[in-house]
Phi, psi and omega in degrees: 000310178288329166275353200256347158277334177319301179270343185278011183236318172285347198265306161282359150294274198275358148138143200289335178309305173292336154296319183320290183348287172303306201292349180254002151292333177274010203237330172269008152283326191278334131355263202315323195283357169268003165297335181259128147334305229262154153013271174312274174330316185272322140334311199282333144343286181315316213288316186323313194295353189265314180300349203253329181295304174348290218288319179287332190230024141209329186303302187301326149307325182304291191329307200284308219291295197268025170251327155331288184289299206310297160323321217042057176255167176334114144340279184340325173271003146329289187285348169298326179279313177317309180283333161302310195292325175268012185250276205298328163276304149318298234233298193286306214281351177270335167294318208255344165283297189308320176267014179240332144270014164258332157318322167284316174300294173242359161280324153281282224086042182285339192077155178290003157282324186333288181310347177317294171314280206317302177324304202291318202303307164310308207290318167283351169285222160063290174296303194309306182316327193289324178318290195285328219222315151322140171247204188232131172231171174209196213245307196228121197259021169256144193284003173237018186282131143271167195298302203321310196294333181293296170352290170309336198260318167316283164310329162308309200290340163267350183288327211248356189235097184315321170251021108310334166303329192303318219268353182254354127339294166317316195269345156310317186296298190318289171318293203322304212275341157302281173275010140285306164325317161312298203282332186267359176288342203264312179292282172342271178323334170212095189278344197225033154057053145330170147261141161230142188282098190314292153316359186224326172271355167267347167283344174287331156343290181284337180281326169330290191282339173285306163310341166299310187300300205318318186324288167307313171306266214271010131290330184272346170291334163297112216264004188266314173270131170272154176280331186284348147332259167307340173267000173284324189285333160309307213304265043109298179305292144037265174321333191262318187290352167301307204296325197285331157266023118331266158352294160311320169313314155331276196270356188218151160263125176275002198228097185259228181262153156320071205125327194291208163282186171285174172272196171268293165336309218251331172302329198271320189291312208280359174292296172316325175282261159026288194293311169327299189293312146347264194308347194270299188332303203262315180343254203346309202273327169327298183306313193296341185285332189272323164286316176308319182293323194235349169271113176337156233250317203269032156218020204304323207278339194284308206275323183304332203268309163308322188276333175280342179314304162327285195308310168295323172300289164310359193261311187276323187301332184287340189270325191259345172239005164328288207300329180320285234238131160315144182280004169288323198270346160269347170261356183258326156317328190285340213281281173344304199280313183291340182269322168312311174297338172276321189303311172296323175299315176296323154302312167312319169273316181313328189274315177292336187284304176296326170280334186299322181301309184291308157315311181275013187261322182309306153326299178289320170309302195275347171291308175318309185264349143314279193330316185282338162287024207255296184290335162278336135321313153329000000 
């Protein structure tokens, strides 16, 4: 949160390569600091590691959008990499990490830094490709803008443009009601500390979740369906499998023996949560497609960066009162928010349906008044 508008403002200044660059260098120092005992050194660890997640979920994005445009290459294959990108890195390179570092931890016996290493290594793999292949693009390229002045433009872009203020709303709701979700599933699924196979439900997750993309790809290859469309009803599922186990609370036993298997309950959360996981699959390459679509090209890296600021607030405020509040009454909030997030996407597509109209009437006025100066010009 503190750091993250900061390098997303240094990411459109000074060039999105060079933000990859720093996330994989701050990310193999934060690597190296798990190698130390003491406190402190694995605290300074953390913080590289919240600047270097920064750095991850808007410089590369910047980078593809405007080396994208810049090529001229198809709008359209935008969403095609997006989708790629979220089948193959969420969901398969996220299996095969999780199971290549537990192999190293514990099957060799390499220990629990081991994936650490491992991690830094891929991460100088990473750099280097970036090195060699990459070219350098930036979001606003004068030399007399300071980070305030980045600031400003950002914060102008969300005040005057509705649907950005909409959409970094959404991407507030959504995530938080995400990663709140991470931390209460485990607590759901065994309230009275079932065995449950942990490691086999998160890969079902994630397979979960590669099927949202694979999905999303081929709704956004319709050029008739809007994204903006189709996501109130993700918005909207969302919502109702966060409410089961609410629901389930009620109406089902949700509590099985002490050690035992899962419940009938709890089998019912986890088809929702499954489902749940579906949707974070088209969520990612959709939004991204819809940010490529309403955020402005020189500040792209400032306003993404602008939109977690929330979000990390709510995240640490859910967290720091987890224990407070029953875990029914924390999924039927994340549940609210997810229904808020559809209503705003319905709002979100009426505001883009209403400025294109207003552009093709305007578009039409001036082909009209051209046309009737034609003969006087003559």
């Amino acid at each position: 949160m503190l750091f993250g508008t900061i390098v997303g403002s240094l990411a459109d200044k000074q060039g999105r390569k060079r933000a990859c660059i720093t996330y994989c260098i701050t990310y193999i120092l934060s690597c190296i600091t798990k190698h130390s005992p003491q406190y402190k050194v694995l605290m300074v660890g953390r913080i590289l590691g919240g600047i270097a997640t920064s750095l991850l979920f808007s410089a590369f994005e910047s980078w593809l959008v405007a080396e994208h445009n810049k090529r001229g290459f198809d709008p359209q294959w935008l969403s095609l990499t997006f989708s790629k990108a979220i089948f193959l890195g969420n969901g398969l390179v996220a299996i095969i990490s999780g199971l290549f570092a537990n192999l190293l931890a514990d099957n060799l016996g390499f220990g629990p830094v081991a994936p650490f290493d491992a991690a830094a290594c891929f991460l100088a793999i990473g750099m280097a490709i970036i090195l060699s292949s990459w070219s350098e693009n930036y979001g606003d390229p004068s030399e007399n803008k300071d980070l305030i002045s980045q600031f400003k433009v950002a914060a102008t872009a969300i005040a005057s443009d509705e649907k950005i203020a909409l959409l970094g709303a959404i991407q507030s709701l959504f995530e938080g009601s995400m990663y709140t979700f991470v931390f209460l599933w485990t607590p759901a699924l065994s309230p009275n500390e079932e065995d449950i196979p942990h490691g086999f439900i998160f890969a079902t997750f994630m397979l979960s979740s590669m099927l949202g993309s694979s999905v999303a790809s081929r709704l956004m290859a319709r050029p008739t369906l809007k994204v903006e469309f189709y996501m109130q009803i993700v918005f909207a599922i969302s919502a109702f499998t966060l409410l089961l186990p609410v629901i389930a609370n009620f109406f089902l036993v949700t509590s099985g023996e002490k050690g035992g298997s899962m419940s009938f309950g709890g089998c019912i959360q986890l088809m929702g949560f499954c489902t749940f996981e579906a949707c974070v699959g088209l969520f990612w390459p959709s939004i991204m497609k819809m940010r490529s679509q309403y955020i402005p090209e020189e500040a792209r890296s400032t306003i993404m960066n602008f939109f977690r600021v929330p979000l990390n607030i709510f995240v640490c405020v859910v967290l720091y009162n987890v224990n407070a509040f029953p875990i029914t009454v924390m999924f039927g909030m994340c549940s609210i928010f997810l229904f808020m997030a559809a209503i705003l996407q319905r709002r979100l597509m009426t505001v883009a349906e209403s400025h294109k109209s207003s552009k093709g009437e305007d578009w039409t006025a001036m082909r009209e008044v051209g046309s009737e100066e034609e003969p006087l010009t003559a």
